[in-house]
Short mmCIF file of C-alpha atoms in Angstrom, two decimals:
data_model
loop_
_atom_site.label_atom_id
_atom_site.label_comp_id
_atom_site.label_asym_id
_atom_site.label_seq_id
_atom_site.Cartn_x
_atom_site.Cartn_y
_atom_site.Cartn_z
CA UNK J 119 83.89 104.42 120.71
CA UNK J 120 82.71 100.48 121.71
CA UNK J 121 80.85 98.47 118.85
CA UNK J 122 77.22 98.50 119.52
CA UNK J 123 77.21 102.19 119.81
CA UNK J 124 76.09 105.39 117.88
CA UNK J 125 78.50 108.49 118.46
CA UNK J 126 76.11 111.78 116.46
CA UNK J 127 79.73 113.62 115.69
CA UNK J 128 77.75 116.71 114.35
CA UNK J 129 74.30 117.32 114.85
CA UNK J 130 72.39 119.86 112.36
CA UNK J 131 69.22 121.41 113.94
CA UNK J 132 68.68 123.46 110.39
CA UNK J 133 68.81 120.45 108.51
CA UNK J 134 67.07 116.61 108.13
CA UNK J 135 69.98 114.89 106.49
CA UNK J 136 72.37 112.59 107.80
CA UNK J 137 75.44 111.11 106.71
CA UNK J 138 75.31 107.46 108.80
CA UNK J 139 78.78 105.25 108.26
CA UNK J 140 78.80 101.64 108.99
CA UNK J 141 81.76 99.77 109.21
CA UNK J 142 82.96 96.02 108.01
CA UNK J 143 83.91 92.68 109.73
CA UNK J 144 85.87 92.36 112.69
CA UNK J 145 85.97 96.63 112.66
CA UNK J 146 85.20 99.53 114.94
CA UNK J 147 83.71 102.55 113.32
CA UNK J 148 86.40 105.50 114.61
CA UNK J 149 88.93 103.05 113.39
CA UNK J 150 87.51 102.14 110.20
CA UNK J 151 86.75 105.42 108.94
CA UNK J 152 90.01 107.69 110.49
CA UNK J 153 89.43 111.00 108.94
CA UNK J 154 86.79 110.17 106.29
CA UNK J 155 83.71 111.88 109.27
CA UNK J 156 85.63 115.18 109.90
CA UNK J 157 86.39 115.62 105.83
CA UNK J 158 82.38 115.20 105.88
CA UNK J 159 81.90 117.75 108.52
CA UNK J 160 84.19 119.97 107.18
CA UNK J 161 83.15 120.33 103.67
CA UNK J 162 79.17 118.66 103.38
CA UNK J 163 78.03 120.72 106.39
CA UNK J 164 74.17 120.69 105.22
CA UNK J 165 74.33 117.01 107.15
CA UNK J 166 74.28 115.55 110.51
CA UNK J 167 76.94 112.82 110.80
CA UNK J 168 76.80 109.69 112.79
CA UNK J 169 78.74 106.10 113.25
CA UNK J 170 77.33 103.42 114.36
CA UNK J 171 79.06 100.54 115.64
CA UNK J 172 78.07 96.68 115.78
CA UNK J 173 79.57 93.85 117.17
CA UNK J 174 81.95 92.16 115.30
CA UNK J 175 85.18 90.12 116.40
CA UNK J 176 87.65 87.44 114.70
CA UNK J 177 86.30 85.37 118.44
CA UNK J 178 84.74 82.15 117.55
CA UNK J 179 81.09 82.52 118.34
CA UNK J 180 81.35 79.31 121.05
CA UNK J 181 78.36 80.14 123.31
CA UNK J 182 79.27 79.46 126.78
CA UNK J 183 82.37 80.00 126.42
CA UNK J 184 83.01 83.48 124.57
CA UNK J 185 79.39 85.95 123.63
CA UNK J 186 78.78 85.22 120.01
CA UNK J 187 78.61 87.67 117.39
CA UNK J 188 74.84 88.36 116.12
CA UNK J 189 74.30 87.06 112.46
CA UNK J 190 73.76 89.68 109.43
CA UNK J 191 70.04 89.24 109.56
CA UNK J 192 70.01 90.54 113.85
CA UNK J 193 72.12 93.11 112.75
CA UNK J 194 70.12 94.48 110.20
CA UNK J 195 67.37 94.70 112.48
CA UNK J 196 69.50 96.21 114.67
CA UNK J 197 70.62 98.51 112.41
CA UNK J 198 66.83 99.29 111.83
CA UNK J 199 66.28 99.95 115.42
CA UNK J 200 68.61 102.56 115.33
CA UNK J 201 67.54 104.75 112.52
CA UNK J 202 63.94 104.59 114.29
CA UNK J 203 64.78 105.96 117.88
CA UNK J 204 66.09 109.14 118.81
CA UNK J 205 68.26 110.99 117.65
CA UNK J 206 68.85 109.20 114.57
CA UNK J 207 64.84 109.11 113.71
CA UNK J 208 64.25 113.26 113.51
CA UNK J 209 66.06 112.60 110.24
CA UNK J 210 64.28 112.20 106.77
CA UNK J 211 66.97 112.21 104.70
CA UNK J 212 69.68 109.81 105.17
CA UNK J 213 73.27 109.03 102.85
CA UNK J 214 74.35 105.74 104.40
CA UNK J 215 78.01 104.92 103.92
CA UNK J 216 78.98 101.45 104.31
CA UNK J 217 82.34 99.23 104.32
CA UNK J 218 83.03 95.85 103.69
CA UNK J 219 80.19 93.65 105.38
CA UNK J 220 78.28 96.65 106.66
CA UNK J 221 76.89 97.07 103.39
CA UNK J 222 75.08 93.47 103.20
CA UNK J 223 73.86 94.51 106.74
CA UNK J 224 72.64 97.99 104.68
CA UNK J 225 71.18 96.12 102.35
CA UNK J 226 69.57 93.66 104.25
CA UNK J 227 67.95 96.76 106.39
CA UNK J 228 66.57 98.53 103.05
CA UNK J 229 65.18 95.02 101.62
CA UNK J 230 63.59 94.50 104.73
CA UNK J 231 62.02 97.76 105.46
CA UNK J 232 59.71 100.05 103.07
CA UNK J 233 60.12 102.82 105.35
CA UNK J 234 63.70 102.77 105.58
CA UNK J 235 63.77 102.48 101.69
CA UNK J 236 61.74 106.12 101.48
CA UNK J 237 64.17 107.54 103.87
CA UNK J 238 67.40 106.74 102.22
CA UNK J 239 68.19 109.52 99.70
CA UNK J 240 71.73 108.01 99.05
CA UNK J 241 73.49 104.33 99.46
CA UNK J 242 77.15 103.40 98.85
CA UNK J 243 79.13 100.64 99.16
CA UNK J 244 82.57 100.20 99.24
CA UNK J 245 84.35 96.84 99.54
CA UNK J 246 81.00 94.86 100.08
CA UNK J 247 81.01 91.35 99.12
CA UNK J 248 77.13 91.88 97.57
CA UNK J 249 77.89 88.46 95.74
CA UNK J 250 79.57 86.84 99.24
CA UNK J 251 83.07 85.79 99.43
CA UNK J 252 85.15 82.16 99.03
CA UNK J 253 85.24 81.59 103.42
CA UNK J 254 88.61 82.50 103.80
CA UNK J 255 91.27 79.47 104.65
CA UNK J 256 91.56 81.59 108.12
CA UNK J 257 87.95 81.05 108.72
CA UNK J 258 86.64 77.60 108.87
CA UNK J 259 83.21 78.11 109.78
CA UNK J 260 83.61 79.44 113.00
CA UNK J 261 81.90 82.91 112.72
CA UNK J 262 77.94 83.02 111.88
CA UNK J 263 79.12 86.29 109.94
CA UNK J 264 81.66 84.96 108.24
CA UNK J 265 79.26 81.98 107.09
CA UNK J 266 76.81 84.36 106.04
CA UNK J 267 78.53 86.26 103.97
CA UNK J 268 80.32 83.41 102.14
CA UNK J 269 80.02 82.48 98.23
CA UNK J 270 76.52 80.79 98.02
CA UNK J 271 75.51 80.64 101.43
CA UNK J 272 71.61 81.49 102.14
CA UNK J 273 71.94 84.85 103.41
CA UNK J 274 73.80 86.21 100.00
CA UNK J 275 71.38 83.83 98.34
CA UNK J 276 68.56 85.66 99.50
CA UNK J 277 69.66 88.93 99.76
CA UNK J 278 70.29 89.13 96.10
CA UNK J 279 67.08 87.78 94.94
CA UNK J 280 64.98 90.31 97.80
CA UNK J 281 67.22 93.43 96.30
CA UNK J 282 66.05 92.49 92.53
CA UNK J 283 62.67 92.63 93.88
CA UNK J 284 62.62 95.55 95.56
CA UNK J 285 65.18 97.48 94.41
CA UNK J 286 65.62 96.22 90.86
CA UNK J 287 67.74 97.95 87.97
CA UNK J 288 66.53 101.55 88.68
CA UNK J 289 67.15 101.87 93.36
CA UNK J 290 64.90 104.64 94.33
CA UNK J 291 68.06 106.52 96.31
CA UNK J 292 71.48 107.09 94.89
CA UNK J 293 72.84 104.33 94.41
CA UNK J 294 76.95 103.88 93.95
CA UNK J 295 79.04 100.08 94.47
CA UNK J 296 82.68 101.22 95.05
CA UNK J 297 85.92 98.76 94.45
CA UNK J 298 89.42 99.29 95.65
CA UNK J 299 91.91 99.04 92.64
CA UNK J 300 94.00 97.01 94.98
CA UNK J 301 91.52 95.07 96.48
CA UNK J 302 92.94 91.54 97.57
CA UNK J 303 89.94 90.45 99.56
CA UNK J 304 86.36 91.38 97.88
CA UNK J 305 87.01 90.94 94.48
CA UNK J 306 85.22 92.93 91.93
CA UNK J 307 83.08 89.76 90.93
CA UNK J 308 81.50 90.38 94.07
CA UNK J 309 82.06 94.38 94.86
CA UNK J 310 80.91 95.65 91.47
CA UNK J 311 79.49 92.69 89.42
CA UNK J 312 76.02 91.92 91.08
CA UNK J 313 74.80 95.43 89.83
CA UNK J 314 74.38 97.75 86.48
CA UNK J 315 77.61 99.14 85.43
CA UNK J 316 76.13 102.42 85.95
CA UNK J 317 76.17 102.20 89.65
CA UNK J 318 79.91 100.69 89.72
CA UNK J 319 83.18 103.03 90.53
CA UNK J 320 86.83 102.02 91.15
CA UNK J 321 88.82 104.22 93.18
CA UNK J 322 92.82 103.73 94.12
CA UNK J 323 93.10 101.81 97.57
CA UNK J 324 93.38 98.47 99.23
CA UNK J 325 90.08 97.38 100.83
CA UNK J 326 91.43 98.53 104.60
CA UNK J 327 92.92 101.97 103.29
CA UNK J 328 89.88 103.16 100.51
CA UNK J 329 88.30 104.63 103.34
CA UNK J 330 90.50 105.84 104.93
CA UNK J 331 91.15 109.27 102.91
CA UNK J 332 94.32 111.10 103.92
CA UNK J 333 92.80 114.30 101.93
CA UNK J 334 89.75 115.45 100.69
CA UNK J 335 91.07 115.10 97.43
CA UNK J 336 91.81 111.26 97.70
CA UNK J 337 89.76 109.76 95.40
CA UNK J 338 86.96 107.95 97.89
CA UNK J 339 86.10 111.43 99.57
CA UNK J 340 85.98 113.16 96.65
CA UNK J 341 83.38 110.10 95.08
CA UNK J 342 81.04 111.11 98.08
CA UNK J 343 81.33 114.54 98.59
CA UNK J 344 80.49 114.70 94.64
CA UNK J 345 77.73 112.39 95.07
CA UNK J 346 75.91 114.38 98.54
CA UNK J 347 76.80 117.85 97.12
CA UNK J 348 74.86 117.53 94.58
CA UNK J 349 71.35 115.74 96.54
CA UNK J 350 69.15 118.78 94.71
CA UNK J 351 70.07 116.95 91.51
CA UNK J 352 68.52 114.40 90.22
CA UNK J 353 70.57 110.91 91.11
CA UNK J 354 71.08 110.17 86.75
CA UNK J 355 72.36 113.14 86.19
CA UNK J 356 74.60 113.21 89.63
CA UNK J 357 75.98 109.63 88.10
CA UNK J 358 76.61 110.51 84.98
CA UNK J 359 78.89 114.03 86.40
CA UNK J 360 80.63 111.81 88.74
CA UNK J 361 82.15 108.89 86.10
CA UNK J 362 82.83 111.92 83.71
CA UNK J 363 84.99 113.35 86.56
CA UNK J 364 86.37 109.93 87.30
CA UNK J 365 86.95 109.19 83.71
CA UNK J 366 89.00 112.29 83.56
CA UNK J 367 90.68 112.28 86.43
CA UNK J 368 94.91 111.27 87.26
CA UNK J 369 95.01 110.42 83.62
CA UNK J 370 98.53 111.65 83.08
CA UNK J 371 100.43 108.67 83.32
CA UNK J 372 97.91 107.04 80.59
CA UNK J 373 98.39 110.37 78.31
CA UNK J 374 101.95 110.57 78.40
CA UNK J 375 101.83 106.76 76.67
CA UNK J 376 99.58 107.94 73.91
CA UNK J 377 101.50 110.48 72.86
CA UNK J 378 104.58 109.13 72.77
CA UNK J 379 103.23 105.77 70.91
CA UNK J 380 105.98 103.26 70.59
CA UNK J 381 108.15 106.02 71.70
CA UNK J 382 107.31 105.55 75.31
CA UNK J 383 109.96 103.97 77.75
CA UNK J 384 108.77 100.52 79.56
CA UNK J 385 108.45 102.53 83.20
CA UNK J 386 105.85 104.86 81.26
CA UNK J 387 103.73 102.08 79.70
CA UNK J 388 104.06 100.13 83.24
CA UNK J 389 102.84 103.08 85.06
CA UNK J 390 99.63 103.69 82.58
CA UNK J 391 99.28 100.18 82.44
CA UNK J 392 98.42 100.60 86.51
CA UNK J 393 96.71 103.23 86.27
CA UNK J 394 93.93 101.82 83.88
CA UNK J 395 93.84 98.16 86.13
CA UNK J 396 93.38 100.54 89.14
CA UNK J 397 90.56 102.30 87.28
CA UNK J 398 88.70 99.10 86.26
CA UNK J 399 90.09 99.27 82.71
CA UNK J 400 91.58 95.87 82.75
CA UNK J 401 90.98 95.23 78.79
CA UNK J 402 92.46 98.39 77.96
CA UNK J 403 95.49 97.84 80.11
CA UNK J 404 95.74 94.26 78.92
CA UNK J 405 95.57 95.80 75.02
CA UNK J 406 98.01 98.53 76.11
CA UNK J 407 100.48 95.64 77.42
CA UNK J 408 100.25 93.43 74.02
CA UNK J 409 100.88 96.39 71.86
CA UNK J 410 104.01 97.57 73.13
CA UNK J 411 104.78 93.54 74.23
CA UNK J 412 104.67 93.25 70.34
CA UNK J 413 107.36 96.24 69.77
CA UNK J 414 109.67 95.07 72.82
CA UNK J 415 109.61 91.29 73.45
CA UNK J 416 112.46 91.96 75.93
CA UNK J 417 110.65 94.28 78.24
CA UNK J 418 110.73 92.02 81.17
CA UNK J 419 108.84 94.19 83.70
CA UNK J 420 105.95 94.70 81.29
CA UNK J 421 106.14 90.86 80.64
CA UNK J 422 105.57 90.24 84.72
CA UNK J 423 102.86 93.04 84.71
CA UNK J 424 100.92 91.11 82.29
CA UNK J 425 101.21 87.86 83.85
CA UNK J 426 100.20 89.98 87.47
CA UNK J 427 97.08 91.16 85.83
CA UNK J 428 96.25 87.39 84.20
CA UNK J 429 97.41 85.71 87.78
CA UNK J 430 95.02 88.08 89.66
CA UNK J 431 91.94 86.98 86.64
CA UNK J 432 92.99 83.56 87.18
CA UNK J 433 92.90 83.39 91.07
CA UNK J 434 89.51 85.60 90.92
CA UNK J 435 88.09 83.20 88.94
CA UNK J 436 89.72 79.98 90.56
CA UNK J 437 88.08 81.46 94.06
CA UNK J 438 84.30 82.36 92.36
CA UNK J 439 84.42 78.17 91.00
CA UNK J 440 85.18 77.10 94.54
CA UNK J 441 87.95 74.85 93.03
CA UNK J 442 85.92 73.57 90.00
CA UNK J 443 87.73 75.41 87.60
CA UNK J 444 87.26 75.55 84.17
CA UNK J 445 89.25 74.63 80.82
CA UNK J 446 88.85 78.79 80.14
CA UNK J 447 90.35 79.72 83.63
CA UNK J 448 92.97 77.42 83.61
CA UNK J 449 93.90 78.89 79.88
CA UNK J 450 94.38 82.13 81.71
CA UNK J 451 96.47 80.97 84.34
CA UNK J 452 98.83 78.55 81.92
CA UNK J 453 99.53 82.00 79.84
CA UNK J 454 100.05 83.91 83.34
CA UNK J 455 102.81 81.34 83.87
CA UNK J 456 104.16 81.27 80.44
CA UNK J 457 104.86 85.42 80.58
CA UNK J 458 106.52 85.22 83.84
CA UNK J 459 108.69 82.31 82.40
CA UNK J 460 109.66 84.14 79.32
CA UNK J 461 110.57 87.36 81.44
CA UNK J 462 112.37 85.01 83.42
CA UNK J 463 114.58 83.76 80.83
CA UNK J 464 115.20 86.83 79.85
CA UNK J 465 116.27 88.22 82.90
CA UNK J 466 118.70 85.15 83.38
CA UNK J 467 120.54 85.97 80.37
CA UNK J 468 120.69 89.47 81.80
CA UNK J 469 122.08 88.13 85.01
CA UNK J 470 119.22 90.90 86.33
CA UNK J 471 118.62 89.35 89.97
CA UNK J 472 116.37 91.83 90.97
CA UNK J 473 113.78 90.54 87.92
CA UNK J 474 115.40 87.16 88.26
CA UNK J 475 113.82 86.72 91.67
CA UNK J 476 110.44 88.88 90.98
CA UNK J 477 109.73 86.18 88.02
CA UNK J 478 110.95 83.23 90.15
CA UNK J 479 108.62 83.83 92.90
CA UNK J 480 105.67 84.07 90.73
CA UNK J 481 106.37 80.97 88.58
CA UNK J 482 106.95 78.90 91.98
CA UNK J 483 103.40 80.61 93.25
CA UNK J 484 101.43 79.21 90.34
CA UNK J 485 103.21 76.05 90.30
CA UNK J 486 102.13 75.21 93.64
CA UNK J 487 98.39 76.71 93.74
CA UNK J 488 97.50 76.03 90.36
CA UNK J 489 99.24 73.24 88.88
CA UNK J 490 99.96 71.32 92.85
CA UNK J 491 103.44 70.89 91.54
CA UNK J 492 105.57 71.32 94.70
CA UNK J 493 108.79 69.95 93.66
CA UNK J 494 109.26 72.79 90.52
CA UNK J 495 107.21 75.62 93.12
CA UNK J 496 110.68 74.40 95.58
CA UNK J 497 113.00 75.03 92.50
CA UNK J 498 111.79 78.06 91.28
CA UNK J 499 111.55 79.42 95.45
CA UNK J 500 115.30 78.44 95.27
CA UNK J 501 116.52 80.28 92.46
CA UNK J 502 114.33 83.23 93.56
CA UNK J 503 116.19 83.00 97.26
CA UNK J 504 119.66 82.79 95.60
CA UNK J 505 119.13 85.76 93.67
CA UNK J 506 117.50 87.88 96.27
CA UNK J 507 120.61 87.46 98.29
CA UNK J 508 123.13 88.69 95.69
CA UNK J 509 121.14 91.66 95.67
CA UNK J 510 123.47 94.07 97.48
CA UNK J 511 120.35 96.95 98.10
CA UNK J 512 117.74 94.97 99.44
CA UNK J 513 114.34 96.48 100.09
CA UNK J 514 110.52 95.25 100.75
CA UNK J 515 110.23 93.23 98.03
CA UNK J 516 113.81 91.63 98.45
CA UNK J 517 112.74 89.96 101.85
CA UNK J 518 109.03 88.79 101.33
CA UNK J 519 110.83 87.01 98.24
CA UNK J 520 112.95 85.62 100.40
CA UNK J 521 110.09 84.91 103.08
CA UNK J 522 107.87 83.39 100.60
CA UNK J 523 110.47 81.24 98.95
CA UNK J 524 111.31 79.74 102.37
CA UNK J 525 107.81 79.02 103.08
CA UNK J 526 107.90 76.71 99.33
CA UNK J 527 111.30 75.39 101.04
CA UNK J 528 109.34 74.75 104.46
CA UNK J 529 111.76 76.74 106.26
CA UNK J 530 109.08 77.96 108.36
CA UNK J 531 111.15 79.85 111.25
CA UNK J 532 113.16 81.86 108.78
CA UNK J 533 110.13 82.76 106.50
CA UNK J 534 108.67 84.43 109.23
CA UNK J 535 112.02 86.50 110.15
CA UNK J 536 111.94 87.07 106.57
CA UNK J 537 108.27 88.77 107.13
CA UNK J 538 109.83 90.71 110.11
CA UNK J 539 112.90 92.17 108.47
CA UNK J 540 111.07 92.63 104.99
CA UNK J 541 108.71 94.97 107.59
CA UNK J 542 111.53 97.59 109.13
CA UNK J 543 111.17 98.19 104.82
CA UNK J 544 107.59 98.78 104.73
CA UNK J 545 107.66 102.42 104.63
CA UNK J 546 103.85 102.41 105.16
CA UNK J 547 102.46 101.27 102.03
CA UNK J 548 99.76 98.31 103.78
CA UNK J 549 98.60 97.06 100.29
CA UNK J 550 102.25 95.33 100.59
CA UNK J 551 101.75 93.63 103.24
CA UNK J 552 98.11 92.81 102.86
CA UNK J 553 99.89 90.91 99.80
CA UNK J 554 102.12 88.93 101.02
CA UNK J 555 99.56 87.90 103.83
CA UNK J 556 97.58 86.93 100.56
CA UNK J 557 100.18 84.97 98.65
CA UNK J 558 101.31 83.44 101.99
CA UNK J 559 97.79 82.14 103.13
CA UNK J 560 97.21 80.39 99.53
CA UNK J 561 100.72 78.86 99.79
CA UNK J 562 99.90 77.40 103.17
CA UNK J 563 96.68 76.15 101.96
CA UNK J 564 98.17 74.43 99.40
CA UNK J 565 100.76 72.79 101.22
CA UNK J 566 98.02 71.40 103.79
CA UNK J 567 100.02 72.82 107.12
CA UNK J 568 97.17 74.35 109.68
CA UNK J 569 100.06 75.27 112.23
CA UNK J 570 101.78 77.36 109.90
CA UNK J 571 98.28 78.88 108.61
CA UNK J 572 97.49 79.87 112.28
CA UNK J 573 101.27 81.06 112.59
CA UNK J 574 100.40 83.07 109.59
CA UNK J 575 97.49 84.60 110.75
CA UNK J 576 99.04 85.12 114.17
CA UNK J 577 101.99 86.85 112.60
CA UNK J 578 100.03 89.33 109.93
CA UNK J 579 96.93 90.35 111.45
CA UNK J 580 98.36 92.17 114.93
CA UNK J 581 101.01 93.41 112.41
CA UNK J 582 98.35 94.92 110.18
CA UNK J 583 96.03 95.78 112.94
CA UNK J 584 99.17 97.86 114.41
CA UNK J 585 100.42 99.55 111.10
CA UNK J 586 96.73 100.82 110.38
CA UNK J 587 96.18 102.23 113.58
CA UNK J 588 100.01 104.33 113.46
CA UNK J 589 98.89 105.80 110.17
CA UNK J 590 96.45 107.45 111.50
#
């Protein structure tokens, strides 16, 4: 399937509901989705289902020389057209599905069009930047979509002020804003914050893999087959079912803590300490981290899990102010630094290297983005490299230490055969990769170096193009 198409995957002659899915930036619909249609037409088969596809390329839109990209507002019109021409327009009823940046062209579409509004029974988002997105150090402003969709720009501007209007607190469809509890790229600021906390789920996943369910009973399948198995209901009551089951739901880890109290071992409190951050429970997990912190001082991989959930506040926060960062924020990041320090003490007087170099790498990343300190970030990458080598079984995490301290060293060559061997160690969990594309595009930022940005980009995004399309 080509973008600017519509493939009707199953049609429904007894019925006038469609599913419709949309996909993101720079995607195609079959491969954004992967088995997320055939899970619908397998188990919600009261619906028609269709993908459409739009253009959308990482091209520069350089007319003349390569076909631009249409903006967000063509493509909501476009988007438009296709609901009202056959064979989408037989339908009444339609649950649209979107990912990424196809739900600000959703959005856009509904604001736009009374009609459309009256048709749509159900609306959900996942990954969509509703409050627009920091422009990317990758982007530069050479993509109408990408300036669209950034932090403050006139299109988000507008398109939040036009969905108060006519859409308001109370939607007249289902309405359901979806975040990935891994999420480097939309943060949650933007995914969940621009709406009512009733509307607002978290569900495990990265913002490539969330939908891309490898069962029905991952959690994103099971969010919308609960939500469009239950259309005879009405949409409060379908809500308030669906966070009860959420709220309930893989809970174990988190149970197993509170009954054991201070009894629990530091894995245990780690693992329930993920679990609520991947559920949107940050200030429980951050509670759940200072109690135990208080009983065990020494617990050095609880100490880095707490600065990983303040780093990931701070940078959130840091990318929202568009550099103009408050005394607050920068409180958050100091004491982000200040726990990976103390672990890392710790773990020196262990002569631990594995935590030796996991604390290392972190205090050299904050060094450099947030204090612009790259003489101690080059220290701190050195003692991380030294003790990732006198690791005798290395792993992932072993060589994107090593790659990221050599990019703080400005060994640029060997960083990237870092990236390559840390890769044959991948065993095909993307959200680590999609990391250390993260962490590696702030560091180059930081350090000013375009060539090694475009190196960067040139390196991770075939890799994580190719990885994505093998697990499926």
């Amino acid at each position: 399937m080509t973008n600017n198409s519509l493939d009707l995957i199953v049609e429904n002659l007894n019925s006038d509901s469609a599913i419709i899915f949309l996909h993101g930036f720079s995607g195609e619909a079959q491969d954004t989705w992967g088995k997320f249609p055939d899970f619908a037409g397998e188990n919600l088969q009261q619906y028609s289902i269709a993908m459409l596809g739009f253009s959308s390329s990482m091209w520069p839109d350089f007319t003349g020389i390569w076909s631009a990209d249409p903006d967000l507002p063509n493509t909501a019109k476009w988007f438009q057209t296709q609901l009202n021409m056959q064979p989408l327009s037989r339908f009444r009823k339609l649950s649209i599905i979107a990912h990424s940046m196809g739900g600000l062209v959703a959005q856009k579409a509904l604001v736009d069009s009374n009609e459309l509004r009256a048709r749509t029974k159900h609306l959900i988002l996942f990954g969509t930047p509703s409050n627009g997105l920091k422009k990317a150090w990758w982007a530069r402003g050479w993509k109408r979509q990408l300036d669209n969709m950034s932090l403050g720009s006139d299109f988000i501007t507008k398109l939040r002020t036009d969905w108060n209007a006519r859409c308001g607190q109370t939607p007249p469809f289902d309405f359901r804003v979806v975040a990935g509890s891994d999420d480097q790229f939309v943060p949650e600021t933007s995914s969940l914050a621009p709406f009512p906390e009733e509307f607002q789920f978290v569900v495990r996943g990265d913002h490539l893999n969330i939908v891309k369910p490898r069962e029905v009973t991952s959690d994103s399948f099971r969010l919308v087959a609960t939500a469009l198995d239950n259309i005879t209901k009405p949409p409060a009551e379908s809500r308030e079912e669906l966070h009860s089951e959420f709220q309930q739901a893989n809970r174990a880890a988190i149970d197993r803590v509170t009954a054991a109290g201070r009894e629990a071992s530091e894995k245990a409190v780690v693992e329930a300490v993920l679990e609520l951050d991947g559920r949107g429970a940050r200030a429980e997990a951050l509670a759940m981290i200072e109690e135990h912190l208080r009983a065990n001082p020494g617990w050095t991989d609880l100490l880095g899990v707490h600065g990983g959930r303040l780093k990931r506040i701070w940078l959130d926060s840091a990318e929202e102010s568009e550099g103009n960062r408050t005394p607050e924020q920068d409180a958050i990041g100091q004491s982000a630094l200040e726990k990976y320090k103390t672990a890392l003490d710790i773990s020196q007087a262990r002569d631990d290297h594995g935590q030796i170099y996991y604390h290392a790498i972190n205090v050299a990343f904050l060094e450099l983005v947030m204090n612009e300190d790259r003489a101690q970030a080059a220290k701190f990458a050195s003692l991380a490299l030294t003790h990732c080598q006198d690791e005798i079984d290395k792993e992932y995490w072993n060589y994107a230490t090593q790659a990221e301290a050599n990019l703080y060293l400005r060994n640029f060559g060997l960083a990237l055969s870092n990236f390559e061997e840390a890769l044959k160690h991948l065993g095909g969990a993307l959200w680590k990769l999609g990391s250390s594309k993260l962490n590696a595009g702030h560091i180059a930022l930081r350090l000013g170096d375009s060539q090694l940005q475009e190196d960067l980009d040139a390196f991770f995004s075939p890799e994580l193009a190719e990885l994505e399309q093998a697990e499926r």
